[in-house]
Short mmCIF file of C-alpha atoms in Angstrom, two decimals:
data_model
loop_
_atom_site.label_atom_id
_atom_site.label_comp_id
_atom_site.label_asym_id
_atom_site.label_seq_id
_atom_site.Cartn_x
_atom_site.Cartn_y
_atom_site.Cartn_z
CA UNK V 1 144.69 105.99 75.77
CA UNK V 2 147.25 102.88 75.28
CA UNK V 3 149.88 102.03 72.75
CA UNK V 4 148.38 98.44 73.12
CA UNK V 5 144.89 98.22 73.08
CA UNK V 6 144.96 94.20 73.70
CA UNK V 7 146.76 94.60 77.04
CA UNK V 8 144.63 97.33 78.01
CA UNK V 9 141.62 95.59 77.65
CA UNK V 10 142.63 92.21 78.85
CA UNK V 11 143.68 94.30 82.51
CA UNK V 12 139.84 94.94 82.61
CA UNK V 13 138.59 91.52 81.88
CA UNK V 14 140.97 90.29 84.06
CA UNK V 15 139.12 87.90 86.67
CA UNK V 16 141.50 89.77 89.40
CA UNK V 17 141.61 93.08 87.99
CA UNK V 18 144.52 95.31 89.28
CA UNK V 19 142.37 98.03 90.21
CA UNK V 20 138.86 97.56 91.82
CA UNK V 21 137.70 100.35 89.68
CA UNK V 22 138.30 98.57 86.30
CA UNK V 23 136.17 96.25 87.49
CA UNK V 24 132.74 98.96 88.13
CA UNK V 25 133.98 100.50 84.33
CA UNK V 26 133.51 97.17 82.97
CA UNK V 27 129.86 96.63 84.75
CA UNK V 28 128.71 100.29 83.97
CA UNK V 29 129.92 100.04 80.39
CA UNK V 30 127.50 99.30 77.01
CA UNK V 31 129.79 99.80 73.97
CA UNK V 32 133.54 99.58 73.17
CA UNK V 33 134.61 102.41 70.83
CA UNK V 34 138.24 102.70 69.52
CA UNK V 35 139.99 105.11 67.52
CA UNK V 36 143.35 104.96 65.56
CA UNK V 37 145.55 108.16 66.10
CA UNK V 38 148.88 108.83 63.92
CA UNK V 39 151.16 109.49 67.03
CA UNK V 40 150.57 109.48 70.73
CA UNK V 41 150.69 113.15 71.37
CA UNK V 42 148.16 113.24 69.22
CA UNK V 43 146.42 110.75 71.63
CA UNK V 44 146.34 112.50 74.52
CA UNK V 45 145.55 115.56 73.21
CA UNK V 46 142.36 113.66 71.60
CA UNK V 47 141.07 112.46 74.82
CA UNK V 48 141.35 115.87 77.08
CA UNK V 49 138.95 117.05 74.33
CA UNK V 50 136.61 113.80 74.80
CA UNK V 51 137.02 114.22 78.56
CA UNK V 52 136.31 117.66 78.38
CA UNK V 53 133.19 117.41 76.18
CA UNK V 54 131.95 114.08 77.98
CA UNK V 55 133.30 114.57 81.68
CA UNK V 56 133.40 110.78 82.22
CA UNK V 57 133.01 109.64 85.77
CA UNK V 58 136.08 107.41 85.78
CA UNK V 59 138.18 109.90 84.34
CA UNK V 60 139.99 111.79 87.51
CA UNK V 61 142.97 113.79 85.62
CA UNK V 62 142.12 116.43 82.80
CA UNK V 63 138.44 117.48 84.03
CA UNK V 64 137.75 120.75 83.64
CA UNK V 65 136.64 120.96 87.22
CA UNK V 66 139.50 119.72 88.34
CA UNK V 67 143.21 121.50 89.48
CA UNK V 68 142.02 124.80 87.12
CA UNK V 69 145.28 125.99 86.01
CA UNK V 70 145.72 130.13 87.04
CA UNK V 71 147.13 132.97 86.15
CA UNK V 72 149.47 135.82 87.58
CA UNK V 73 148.27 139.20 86.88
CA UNK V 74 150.17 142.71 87.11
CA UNK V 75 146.37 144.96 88.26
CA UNK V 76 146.14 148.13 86.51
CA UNK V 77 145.51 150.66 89.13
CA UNK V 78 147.20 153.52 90.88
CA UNK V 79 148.86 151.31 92.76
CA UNK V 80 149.73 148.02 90.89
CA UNK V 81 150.32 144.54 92.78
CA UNK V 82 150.42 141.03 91.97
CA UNK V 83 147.35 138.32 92.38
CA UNK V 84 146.02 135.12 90.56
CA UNK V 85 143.49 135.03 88.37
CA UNK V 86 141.37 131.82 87.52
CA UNK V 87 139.53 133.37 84.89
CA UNK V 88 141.04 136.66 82.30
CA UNK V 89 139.33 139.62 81.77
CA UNK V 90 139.32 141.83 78.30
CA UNK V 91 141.72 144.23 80.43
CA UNK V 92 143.74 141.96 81.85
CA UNK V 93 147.38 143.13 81.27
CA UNK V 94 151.06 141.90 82.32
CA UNK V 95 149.55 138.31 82.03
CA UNK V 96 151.49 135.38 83.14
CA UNK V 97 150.60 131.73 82.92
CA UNK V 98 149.08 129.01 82.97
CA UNK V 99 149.84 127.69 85.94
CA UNK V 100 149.02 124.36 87.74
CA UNK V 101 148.35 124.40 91.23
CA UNK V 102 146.21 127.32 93.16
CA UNK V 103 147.14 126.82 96.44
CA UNK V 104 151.72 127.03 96.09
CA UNK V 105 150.70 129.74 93.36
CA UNK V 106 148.72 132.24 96.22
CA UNK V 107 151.93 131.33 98.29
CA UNK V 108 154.13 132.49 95.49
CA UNK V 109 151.99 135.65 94.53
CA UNK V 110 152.11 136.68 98.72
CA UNK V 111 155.84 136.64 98.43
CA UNK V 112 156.19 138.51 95.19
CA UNK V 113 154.31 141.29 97.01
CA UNK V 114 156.64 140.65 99.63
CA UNK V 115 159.55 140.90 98.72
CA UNK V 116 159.22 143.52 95.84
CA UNK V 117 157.49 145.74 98.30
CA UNK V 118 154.19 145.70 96.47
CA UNK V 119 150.77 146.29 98.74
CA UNK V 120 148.31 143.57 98.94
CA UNK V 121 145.40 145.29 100.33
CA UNK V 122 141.94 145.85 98.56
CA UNK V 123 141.57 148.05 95.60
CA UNK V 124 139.16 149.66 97.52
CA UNK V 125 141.76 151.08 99.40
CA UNK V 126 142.81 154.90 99.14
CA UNK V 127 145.99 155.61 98.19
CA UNK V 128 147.39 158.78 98.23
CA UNK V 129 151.09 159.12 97.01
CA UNK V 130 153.80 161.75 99.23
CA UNK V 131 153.45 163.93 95.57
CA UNK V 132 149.58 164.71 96.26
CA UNK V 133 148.50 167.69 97.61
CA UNK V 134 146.12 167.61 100.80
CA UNK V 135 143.35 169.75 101.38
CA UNK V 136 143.70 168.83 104.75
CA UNK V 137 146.70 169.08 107.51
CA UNK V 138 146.42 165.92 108.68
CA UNK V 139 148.41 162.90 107.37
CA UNK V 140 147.04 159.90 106.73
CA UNK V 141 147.79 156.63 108.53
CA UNK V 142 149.36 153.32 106.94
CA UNK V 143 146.26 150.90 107.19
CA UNK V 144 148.12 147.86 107.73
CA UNK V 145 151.29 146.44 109.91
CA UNK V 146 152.79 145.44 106.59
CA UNK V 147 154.16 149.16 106.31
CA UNK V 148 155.35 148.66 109.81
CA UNK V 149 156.71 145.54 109.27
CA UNK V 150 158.80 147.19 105.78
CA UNK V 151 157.58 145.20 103.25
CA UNK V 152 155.43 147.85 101.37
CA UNK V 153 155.92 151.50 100.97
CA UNK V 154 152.77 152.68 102.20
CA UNK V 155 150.91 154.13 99.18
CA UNK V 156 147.59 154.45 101.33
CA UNK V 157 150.28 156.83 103.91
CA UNK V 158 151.60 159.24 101.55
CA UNK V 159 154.68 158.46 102.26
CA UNK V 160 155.62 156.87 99.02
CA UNK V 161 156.21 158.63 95.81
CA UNK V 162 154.80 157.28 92.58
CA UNK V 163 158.46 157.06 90.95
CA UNK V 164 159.13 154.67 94.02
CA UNK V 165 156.18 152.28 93.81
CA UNK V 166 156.48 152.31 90.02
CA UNK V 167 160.25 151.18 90.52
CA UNK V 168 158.55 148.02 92.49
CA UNK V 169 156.49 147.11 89.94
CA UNK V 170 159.30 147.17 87.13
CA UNK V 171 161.54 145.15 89.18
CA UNK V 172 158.64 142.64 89.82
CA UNK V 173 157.86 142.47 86.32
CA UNK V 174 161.64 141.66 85.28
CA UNK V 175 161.36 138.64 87.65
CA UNK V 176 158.49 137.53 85.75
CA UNK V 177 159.93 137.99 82.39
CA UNK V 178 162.68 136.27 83.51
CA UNK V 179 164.56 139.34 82.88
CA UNK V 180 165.90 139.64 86.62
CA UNK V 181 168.11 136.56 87.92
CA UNK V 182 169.86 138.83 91.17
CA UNK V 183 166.09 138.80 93.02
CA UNK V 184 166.37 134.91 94.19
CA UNK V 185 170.42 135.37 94.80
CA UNK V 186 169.75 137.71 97.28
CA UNK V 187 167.25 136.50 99.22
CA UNK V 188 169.43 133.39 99.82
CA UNK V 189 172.06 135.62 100.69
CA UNK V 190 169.46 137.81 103.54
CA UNK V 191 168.43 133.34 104.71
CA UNK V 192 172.04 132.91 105.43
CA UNK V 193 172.86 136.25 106.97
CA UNK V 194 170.02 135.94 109.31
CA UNK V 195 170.60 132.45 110.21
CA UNK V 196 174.30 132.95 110.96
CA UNK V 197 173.23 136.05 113.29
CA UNK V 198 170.55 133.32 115.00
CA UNK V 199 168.08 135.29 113.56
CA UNK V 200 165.83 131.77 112.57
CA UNK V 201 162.73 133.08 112.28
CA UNK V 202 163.62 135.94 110.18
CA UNK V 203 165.88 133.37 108.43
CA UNK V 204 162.35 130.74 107.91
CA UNK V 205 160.91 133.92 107.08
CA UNK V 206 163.08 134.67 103.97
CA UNK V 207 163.57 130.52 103.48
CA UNK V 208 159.69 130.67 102.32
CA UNK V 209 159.87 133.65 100.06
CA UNK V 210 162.68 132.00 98.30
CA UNK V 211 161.31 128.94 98.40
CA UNK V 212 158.14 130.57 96.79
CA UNK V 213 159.60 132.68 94.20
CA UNK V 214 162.12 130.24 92.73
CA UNK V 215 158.96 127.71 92.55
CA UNK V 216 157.25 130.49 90.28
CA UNK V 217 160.08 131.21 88.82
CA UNK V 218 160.89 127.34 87.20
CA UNK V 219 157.21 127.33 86.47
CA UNK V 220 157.68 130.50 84.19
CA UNK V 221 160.61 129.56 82.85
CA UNK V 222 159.31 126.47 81.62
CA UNK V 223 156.50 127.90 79.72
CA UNK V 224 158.71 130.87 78.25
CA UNK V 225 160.85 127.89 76.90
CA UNK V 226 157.86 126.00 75.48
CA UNK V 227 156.65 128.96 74.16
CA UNK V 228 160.31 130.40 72.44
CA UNK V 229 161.31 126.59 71.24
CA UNK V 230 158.18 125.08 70.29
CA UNK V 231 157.76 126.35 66.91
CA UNK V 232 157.84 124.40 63.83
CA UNK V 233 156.47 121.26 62.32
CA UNK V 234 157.09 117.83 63.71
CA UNK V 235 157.05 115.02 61.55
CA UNK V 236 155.48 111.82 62.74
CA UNK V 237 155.43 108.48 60.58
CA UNK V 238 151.98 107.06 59.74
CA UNK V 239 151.42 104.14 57.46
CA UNK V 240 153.05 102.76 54.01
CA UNK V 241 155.38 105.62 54.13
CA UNK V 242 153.32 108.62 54.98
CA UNK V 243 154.05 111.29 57.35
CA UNK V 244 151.43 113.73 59.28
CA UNK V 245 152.61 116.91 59.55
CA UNK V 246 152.09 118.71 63.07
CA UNK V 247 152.32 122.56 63.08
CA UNK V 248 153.46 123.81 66.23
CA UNK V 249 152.94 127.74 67.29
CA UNK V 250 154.11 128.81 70.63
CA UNK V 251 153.71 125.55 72.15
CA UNK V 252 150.33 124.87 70.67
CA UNK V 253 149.13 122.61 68.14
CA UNK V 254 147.65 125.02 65.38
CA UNK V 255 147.15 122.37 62.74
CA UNK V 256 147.85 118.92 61.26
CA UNK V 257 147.71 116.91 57.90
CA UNK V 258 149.11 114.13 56.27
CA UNK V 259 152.14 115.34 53.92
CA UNK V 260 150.88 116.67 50.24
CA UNK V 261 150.94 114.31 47.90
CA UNK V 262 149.72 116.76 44.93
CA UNK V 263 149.70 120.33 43.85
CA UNK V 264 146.53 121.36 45.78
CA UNK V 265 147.35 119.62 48.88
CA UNK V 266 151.11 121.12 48.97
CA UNK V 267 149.36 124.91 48.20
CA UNK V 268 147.21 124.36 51.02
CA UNK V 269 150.35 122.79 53.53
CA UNK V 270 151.91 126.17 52.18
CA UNK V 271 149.62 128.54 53.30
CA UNK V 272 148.73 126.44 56.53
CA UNK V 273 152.40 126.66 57.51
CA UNK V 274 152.20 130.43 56.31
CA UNK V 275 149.41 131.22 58.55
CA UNK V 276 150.92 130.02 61.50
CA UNK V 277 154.14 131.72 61.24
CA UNK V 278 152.63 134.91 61.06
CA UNK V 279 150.14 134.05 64.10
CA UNK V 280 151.07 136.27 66.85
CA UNK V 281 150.50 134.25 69.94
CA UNK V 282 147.43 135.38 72.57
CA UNK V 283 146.71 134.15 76.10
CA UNK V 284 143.94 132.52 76.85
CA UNK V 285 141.50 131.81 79.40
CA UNK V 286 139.67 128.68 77.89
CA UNK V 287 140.26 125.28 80.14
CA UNK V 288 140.90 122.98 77.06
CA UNK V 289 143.02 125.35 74.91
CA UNK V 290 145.14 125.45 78.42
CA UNK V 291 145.24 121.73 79.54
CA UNK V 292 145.75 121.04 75.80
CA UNK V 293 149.09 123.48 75.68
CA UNK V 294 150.21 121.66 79.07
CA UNK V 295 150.36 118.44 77.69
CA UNK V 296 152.59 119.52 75.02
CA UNK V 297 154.51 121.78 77.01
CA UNK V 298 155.05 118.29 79.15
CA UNK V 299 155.73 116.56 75.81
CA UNK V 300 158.59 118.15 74.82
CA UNK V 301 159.64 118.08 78.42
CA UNK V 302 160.07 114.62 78.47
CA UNK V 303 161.07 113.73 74.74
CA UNK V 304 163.51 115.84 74.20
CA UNK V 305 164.20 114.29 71.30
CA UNK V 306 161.12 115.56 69.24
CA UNK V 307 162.07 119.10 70.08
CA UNK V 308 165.43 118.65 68.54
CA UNK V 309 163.53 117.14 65.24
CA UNK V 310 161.45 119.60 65.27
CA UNK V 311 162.03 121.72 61.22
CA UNK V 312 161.52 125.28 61.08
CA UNK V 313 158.73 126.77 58.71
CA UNK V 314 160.78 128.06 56.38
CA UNK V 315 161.94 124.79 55.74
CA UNK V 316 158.59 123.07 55.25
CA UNK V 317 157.57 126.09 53.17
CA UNK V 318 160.27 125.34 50.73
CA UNK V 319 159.89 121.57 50.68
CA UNK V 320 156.25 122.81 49.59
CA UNK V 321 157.34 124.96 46.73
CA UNK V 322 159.56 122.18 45.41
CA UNK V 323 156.51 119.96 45.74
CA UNK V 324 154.48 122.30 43.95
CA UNK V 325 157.00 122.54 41.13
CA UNK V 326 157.24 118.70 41.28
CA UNK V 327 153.89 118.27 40.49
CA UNK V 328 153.18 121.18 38.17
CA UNK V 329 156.11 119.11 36.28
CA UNK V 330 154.19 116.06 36.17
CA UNK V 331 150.85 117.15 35.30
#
């Protein structure tokens, strides 16, 4: 992708070229192909799809191989804790994401457990809650140091109740709403507590989570605002006047067309625009519909500009009816 095709071609027929690997695309290539496209978001969504359907060699960023985005999952057991998923199931529920980077998320998923006292052990795992009835006398042991350590109630020890655990979850799932903005507060307050009593590594300890957790948290937040704000159609100048309409659902590109220039084409804008107001928005487990929404997500990051311009549907909906009238008038 370039805005100027002549420089970017003239970099690889340079006799010094900038980067030694311009110089093995130009000896392994046969064919120059170029395509026009109306605005540049429009450009780079165009070539994730042609990198995803071609997997070029040369092309590092935006394989589907490559840094696949995650997800953080609420499981739906006795029990309920936090993990990533790569891939979404039919009953995945209390979905979160997409998410770049695997490795910071696990970090960020091990302190959610953490610090909202949620277990992290296999499902496997027996849990018997302090409202069960044994059949036996004998009470079963925690089965790992975490309940030692306070950081989980011990459902697996029946000493937990279910009201308890459930309690956990809720509060966990507020901080991934967004809905709960006391959670990082106070663990800065427990870091410099600890640190003043020369408690460091309990003070490290409590540095990580927050570090963790606030890093999830900014990485929610943004796509919660992409997916509240980004709604709408953008507007983006073509040629000899024309403008190509971009529909925008949730922070993903549902549909575009140039602007109707006659009664059919205005109907059909009309119910386009229609259809994606009333699309209720669904997660999503496939790797292009996801590296597509992050580019636009990172779009509007950086042009904030568009996101101001950006006109509601009702408004293109009525530009469409006065178009219709328009020409209905003139025919």
């Amino acid at each position: 992708k370039s805005k100027s095709l002549r420089n970017r071609l003239g970099s690889y027929f340079a006799r010094t070229p900038a980067d030694p690997k311009m110089h093995r695309i130009r000896r392994d290539a046969s064919q120059l192909v170029w395509e026009p496209i109306a605005h540049e978001l429009l450009a780079l969504l165009r070539e994730q799809e042609l990198i995803h359907r071609w997997r070029p060699q040369y092309n590092s960023q935006g394989q589907p191989t490559r840094r696949h985005p995650a997800f953080v999952c609420m499981s739906d057991s006795l029990a309920p804790h936090a993990f990533v998923a790569k891939k979404l199931s039919r009953s995945s529920r209390n979905i979160f994401g997409p998410i770049v980077g695997t490795g910071d998320l696990k970090d960020s998923i091990e302190s959610l457990n953490h610090v909202f006292e949620l277990r992290d052990c296999s499902d496997k795992t027996k849990f018997e809650f302090s409202s069960q009835l044994l059949l036996f006398a004998e009470t079963p042991r925690a089965q790992c140091i975490r309940y030692e350590l306070g950081t989980c109630p011990g459902p697996c020890a029946r000493v937990c109740s279910p009201e308890r655990y459930r309690a956990n979850v809720d509060r966990a799932l507020d901080f991934l709403n967004g809905n709960d903005s006391t959670t990082l507060d106070e663990l800065e307050n427990k870091m410099l507590q600890a640190a003043a009593r020369q408690h460091f590594e309990r003070a490290t300890v409590l540095r990580n989570q927050w570090h963790s957790l606030r890093r999830l948290d900014r990485q929610l937040g943004r796509l919660r605002r992409s997916e509240t704000k980004i709604n709408g159609v953008m507007r983006c100048h073509v040629s000899h006047g024309r403008h190509l309409w971009m529909v925008l659902r949730a922070g993903k590109l549902v549909n575009s067309f140039l602007e109707p220039r006659s009664h059919l084409q205005a109907e059909a804008a009309k119910q386009a625009i229609i259809a994606a107001q009333l699309q209720q928005p669904k997660q999503t487990s496939d790797i292009l519909e996801i590296n597509l929404q992050l580019i636009i997500a990172g779009w509007f990051k950086k042009y904030k500009q568009d996101l101001a311009a950006l006109e509601p549907f009702k408004t293109l909906i009525t530009e469409c009816n006065q178009r219709i009238a328009k020409y209905q008038r003139a025919a």
